[in-house]
Each structure stands twice: as structure tokens, then as C-alpha cells.
PDB file of C-alpha atoms in Angstrom:
ATOM      1  CA  MET A   1    -100.568-145.154   4.778  1.00 61.00           C
ATOM      2  CA  THR A   2     -99.484-147.089   7.994  1.00 79.00           C
ATOM      3  CA  ASP A   3    -100.142-144.665  11.436  1.00 94.00           C
ATOM      4  CA  LEU A   4     -96.400-144.753  13.308  1.00 97.00           C
ATOM      5  CA  VAL A   5     -98.034-145.476  16.522  1.00 97.00           C
ATOM      6  CA  THR A   6    -100.856-146.862  17.925  1.00 93.00           C
ATOM      7  CA  LEU A   7    -103.966-145.150  19.391  1.00 93.00           C
ATOM      8  CA  ALA A   8    -102.469-146.866  22.922  1.00 91.00           C
ATOM      9  CA  GLU A   9     -99.734-145.993  22.532  1.00 94.00           C
ATOM     10  CA  ALA A  10    -100.475-142.343  22.236  1.00 94.00           C
ATOM     11  CA  ARG A  11    -103.016-142.545  24.910  1.00 93.00           C
ATOM     12  CA  ALA A  12     -99.942-143.369  27.409  1.00 92.00           C
ATOM     13  CA  HIS A  13     -97.881-140.510  26.103  1.00 94.00           C
ATOM     14  CA  LEU A  14    -100.007-138.224  26.707  1.00 93.00           C
ATOM     15  CA  ARG A  15    -101.197-139.859  29.940  1.00 91.00           C
ATOM     16  CA  LEU A  16    -105.036-139.975  28.634  1.00 87.00           C
ATOM     17  CA  ASP A  17    -105.229-143.308  30.990  1.00 71.00           C
ATOM     18  CA  ASP A  18    -108.653-142.170  32.583  1.00 68.00           C
ATOM     19  CA  PRO A  19    -110.951-145.228  31.782  1.00 60.00           C
ATOM     20  CA  ASP A  20    -114.214-142.982  31.083  1.00 60.00           C
ATOM     21  CA  THR A  21    -112.870-140.800  28.793  1.00 62.00           C
ATOM     22  CA  ASP A  22    -111.952-143.996  26.232  1.00 66.00           C
ATOM     23  CA  GLY A  23    -113.850-143.085  22.976  1.00 72.00           C
ATOM     24  CA  GLY A  24    -114.471-139.506  24.177  1.00 77.00           C
ATOM     25  CA  PRO A  25    -113.590-136.422  22.375  1.00 81.00           C
ATOM     26  CA  ASP A  26    -109.501-136.587  23.704  1.00 87.00           C
ATOM     27  CA  ASP A  27    -109.555-140.013  21.169  1.00 87.00           C
ATOM     28  CA  LEU A  28    -111.690-138.723  18.308  1.00 90.00           C
ATOM     29  CA  TRP A  29    -108.516-135.874  17.879  1.00 91.00           C
ATOM     30  CA  LEU A  30    -106.262-138.691  18.045  1.00 94.00           C
ATOM     31  CA  HIS A  31    -107.596-140.480  15.296  1.00 94.00           C
ATOM     32  CA  THR A  32    -107.494-137.325  13.207  1.00 94.00           C
ATOM     33  CA  PHE A  33    -103.921-136.572  14.673  1.00 95.00           C
ATOM     34  CA  ILE A  34    -102.493-139.954  14.324  1.00 97.00           C
ATOM     35  CA  PRO A  35    -102.499-140.191  10.917  1.00 97.00           C
ATOM     36  CA  ALA A  36    -102.043-136.555   9.918  1.00 95.00           C
ATOM     37  CA  VAL A  37     -98.574-136.410  12.025  1.00 95.00           C
ATOM     38  CA  SER A  38     -97.917-139.524  10.418  1.00 96.00           C
ATOM     39  CA  GLU A  39     -98.099-138.401   6.992  1.00 95.00           C
ATOM     40  CA  ALA A  40     -96.136-135.134   7.951  1.00 92.00           C
ATOM     41  CA  VAL A  41     -93.741-137.189   9.461  1.00 94.00           C
ATOM     42  CA  LEU A  42     -92.972-139.450   6.406  1.00 94.00           C
ATOM     43  CA  GLY A  43     -93.525-136.414   4.034  1.00 91.00           C
ATOM     44  CA  TRP A  44     -90.231-134.363   6.191  1.00 90.00           C
ATOM     45  CA  LEU A  45     -88.284-138.113   5.725  1.00 92.00           C
ATOM     46  CA  LYS A  46     -88.807-137.672   1.708  1.00 90.00           C
ATOM     47  CA  ASP A  47     -88.951-141.656   1.407  1.00 92.00           C
ATOM     48  CA  SER A  48     -91.146-143.615   3.308  1.00 93.00           C
ATOM     49  CA  TRP A  49     -88.772-146.751   3.709  1.00 94.00           C
ATOM     50  CA  ARG A  50     -86.732-144.196   6.191  1.00 95.00           C
ATOM     51  CA  ALA A  51     -88.941-144.571   8.915  1.00 96.00           C
ATOM     52  CA  TYR A  52     -89.523-148.304   9.659  1.00 97.00           C
ATOM     53  CA  GLN A  53     -86.670-150.750  10.163  1.00 96.00           C
ATOM     54  CA  PRO A  54     -85.606-152.976   7.616  1.00 96.00           C
ATOM     55  CA  GLU A  55     -86.099-156.271   7.027  1.00 96.00           C
ATOM     56  CA  LEU A  56     -82.723-158.312   7.303  1.00 95.00           C
ATOM     57  CA  ASP A  57     -81.275-161.354   5.373  1.00 95.00           C
ATOM     58  CA  THR A  58     -79.642-163.959   7.353  1.00 95.00           C
ATOM     59  CA  ASP A  59     -76.041-162.911   7.631  1.00 96.00           C
ATOM     60  CA  GLY A  60     -78.038-159.638   9.219  1.00 94.00           C
ATOM     61  CA  GLU A  61     -77.733-157.229   6.110  1.00 95.00           C
ATOM     62  CA  PRO A  62     -81.238-155.184   4.853  1.00 96.00           C
ATOM     63  CA  VAL A  63     -83.004-156.789   1.997  1.00 97.00           C
ATOM     64  CA  LEU A  64     -83.197-153.976  -0.833  1.00 96.00           C
ATOM     65  CA  ASP A  65     -86.074-153.783  -3.306  1.00 95.00           C
ATOM     66  CA  THR A  66     -85.371-153.480  -6.983  1.00 95.00           C
ATOM     67  CA  ASN A  67     -84.346-149.395  -6.690  1.00 93.00           C
ATOM     68  CA  GLY A  68     -81.690-150.712  -4.143  1.00 94.00           C
ATOM     69  CA  ASP A  69     -83.903-149.268  -1.368  1.00 94.00           C
ATOM     70  CA  PRO A  70     -84.460-151.302   1.878  1.00 96.00           C
ATOM     71  CA  ILE A  71     -88.020-152.908   2.398  1.00 96.00           C
ATOM     72  CA  PRO A  72     -89.541-152.290   5.463  1.00 96.00           C
ATOM     73  CA  ALA A  73     -89.539-155.244   8.261  1.00 96.00           C
ATOM     74  CA  VAL A  74     -93.011-156.487   9.229  1.00 94.00           C
ATOM     75  CA  ASP A  75     -94.564-156.989  12.288  1.00 92.00           C
ATOM     76  CA  THR A  76     -96.696-160.101  13.720  1.00 92.00           C
ATOM     77  CA  ASP A  77     -99.739-158.156  12.114  1.00 89.00           C
ATOM     78  CA  GLY A  78     -98.233-157.856   9.043  1.00 91.00           C
ATOM     79  CA  GLU A  79     -97.608-154.149   9.667  1.00 92.00           C
ATOM     80  CA  PHE A  80     -94.344-152.116   9.082  1.00 94.00           C
ATOM     81  CA  THR A  81     -91.944-151.667  11.979  1.00 95.00           C
ATOM     82  CA  PRO A  82     -91.269-148.194  12.601  1.00 97.00           C
ATOM     83  CA  LYS A  83     -88.118-147.174  14.109  1.00 97.00           C
ATOM     84  CA  TRP A  84     -88.054-146.124  17.808  1.00 96.00           C
ATOM     85  CA  SER A  85     -86.781-142.561  17.056  1.00 97.00           C
ATOM     86  CA  VAL A  86     -89.752-142.323  14.279  1.00 97.00           C
ATOM     87  CA  LYS A  87     -92.247-143.704  16.852  1.00 97.00           C
ATOM     88  CA  ALA A  88     -90.552-140.797  19.553  1.00 97.00           C
ATOM     89  CA  ALA A  89     -90.438-138.142  17.009  1.00 96.00           C
ATOM     90  CA  VAL A  90     -94.372-139.181  16.295  1.00 97.00           C
ATOM     91  CA  LEU A  91     -95.064-139.084  19.991  1.00 97.00           C
ATOM     92  CA  VAL A  92     -93.712-135.537  21.071  1.00 95.00           C
ATOM     93  CA  GLU A  93     -95.056-134.149  17.756  1.00 93.00           C
ATOM     94  CA  LEU A  94     -98.654-135.521  19.035  1.00 94.00           C
ATOM     95  CA  ALA A  95     -97.850-134.033  22.504  1.00 93.00           C
ATOM     96  CA  SER A  96     -96.932-130.575  21.041  1.00 90.00           C
ATOM     97  CA  GLN A  97     -99.878-130.434  18.631  1.00 89.00           C
ATOM     98  CA  PHE A  98    -102.336-131.726  21.712  1.00 90.00           C
ATOM     99  CA  ARG A  99    -100.900-128.831  24.226  1.00 88.00           C
ATOM    100  CA  PHE A 100    -101.766-126.258  21.619  1.00 82.00           C
ATOM    101  CA  ARG A 101    -104.735-127.323  19.166  1.00 76.00           C
ATOM    102  CA  GLU A 102    -104.291-123.465  18.202  1.00 71.00           C
ATOM    103  CA  GLY A 103    -100.748-123.687  16.845  1.00 65.00           C
ATOM    104  CA  GLU A 104     -99.757-121.080  20.000  1.00 64.00           C
ATOM    105  CA  GLY A 105     -96.698-121.894  22.190  1.00 64.00           C
ATOM    106  CA  LYS A 106     -93.311-121.808  21.763  1.00 62.00           C
ATOM    107  CA  ASP A 107     -92.828-125.486  20.466  1.00 59.00           C
ATOM    108  CA  ASN A 108     -94.993-124.367  17.555  1.00 58.00           C
ATOM    109  CA  VAL A 109     -93.972-121.112  16.337  1.00 57.00           C
ATOM    110  CA  VAL A 110     -90.223-121.254  14.530  1.00 58.00           C
ATOM    111  CA  PRO A 111     -88.363-117.956  14.816  1.00 60.00           C
ATOM    112  CA  SER A 112     -87.651-116.267  11.564  1.00 61.00           C
ATOM    113  CA  ALA A 113     -84.255-116.324  12.026  1.00 64.00           C
ATOM    114  CA  ASP A 114     -84.527-120.375  12.074  1.00 62.00           C
ATOM    115  CA  GLY A 115     -85.932-119.850   8.262  1.00 58.00           C
ATOM    116  CA  HIS A 116     -88.895-121.409   6.470  1.00 56.00           C
ATOM    117  CA  GLY A 117     -89.997-124.934   5.881  1.00 56.00           C
ATOM    118  CA  TYR A 118     -90.650-126.222   9.426  1.00 61.00           C
ATOM    119  CA  THR A 119     -93.567-128.932   9.248  1.00 73.00           C
ATOM    120  CA  LEU A 120     -92.720-130.262  12.485  1.00 83.00           C
ATOM    121  CA  ASN A 121     -91.212-128.968  16.169  1.00 83.00           C
ATOM    122  CA  LYS A 122     -88.136-128.754  16.692  1.00 82.00           C
ATOM    123  CA  VAL A 123     -87.856-131.602  18.802  1.00 85.00           C
ATOM    124  CA  SER A 124     -89.290-134.033  16.363  1.00 88.00           C
ATOM    125  CA  THR A 125     -87.243-132.559  13.650  1.00 87.00           C
ATOM    126  CA  ALA A 126     -84.395-133.350  15.904  1.00 86.00           C
ATOM    127  CA  LEU A 127     -85.054-137.176  16.494  1.00 91.00           C
ATOM    128  CA  LEU A 128     -85.736-137.105  12.741  1.00 91.00           C
ATOM    129  CA  THR A 129     -82.644-135.495  11.073  1.00 89.00           C
ATOM    130  CA  PRO A 130     -80.224-138.710  10.730  1.00 90.00           C
ATOM    131  CA  LEU A 131     -82.832-140.410   9.064  1.00 93.00           C
ATOM    132  CA  ARG A 132     -83.867-137.766   6.386  1.00 89.00           C
ATOM    133  CA  ARG A 133     -82.943-137.739   2.833  1.00 80.00           C
ATOM    134  CA  PRO A 134     -80.389-134.782   2.299  1.00 79.00           C
ATOM    135  CA  THR A 135     -81.721-132.225  -0.402  1.00 73.00           C
ATOM    136  CA  VAL A 136     -78.596-131.140  -1.705  1.00 70.00           C
ATOM    137  CA  ALA A 137     -76.053-133.993  -2.118  1.00 57.00           C
TER     138      ALA A 137
END
């Protein structure tokens, strides 16, 4: 599985720019939570291809696989290119989880009136909702 943000992007978003902390406990936490949050986002979207920019043909149309799903574009390192809203959702979710490491805090508590099934906080969910495959057609 590909992480949807880099360690450098996460460190910058969390304002962990102290060079003395490189490789410290915060980085250990991030090495666990970047893949965990990336996995949660991909699971929430239901189809992993929805998280990535599509590869485009010469006419600017998405290139489709044999199932009719867009093939993700790759960067110069051969990694899939996440959509900006997906990167933003991962960074917002990481910040919430970083701040409230024990699950407390208003970002991580879903009111009972909102139902069940939340795996991400409300802001991350709002960023991702336009990309998610509908459950009911």
C-alpha cells in the first residue's frame, strides 16, 4: 500500500520542524499513523483508484482499465499521485489523531445523532465525500 502523504508533508503540517526531533518519538508515531490513516482513507473511499489523479490520454480523457476504472497517474518516482483533497484529508486526520492520541477531543467524538460508522473525523469525511463510491445507488 502506498502512503498518501510523505513524512516531510506530515511533519510540515504538524509544524514539527525542529531538526533535533528528526527520527524522534514524533517520527516513530508518524511511521505508524501515516500508513494507518492512509489505509483508513482508502477503505472509506471503497475503491482505491478514487484517491488518485487519473492517467490521461492524449485527448485529456482518463485511461481506463479492463473494469472501466481509471488507471492512477504515477509521479517521477513511479508512485501513484494522490488527489489534493485526499492529501488534505489525510493531513487533517493525522493532525486530529496527533493532538488527541487517546481518542478524546471533539474532533474524534461522533455525536449519537450522527449515527455510527465513522472511521474518520468530520473534516476529513467532508473532504472525501465527493470522491466516495455511493453505498446505495
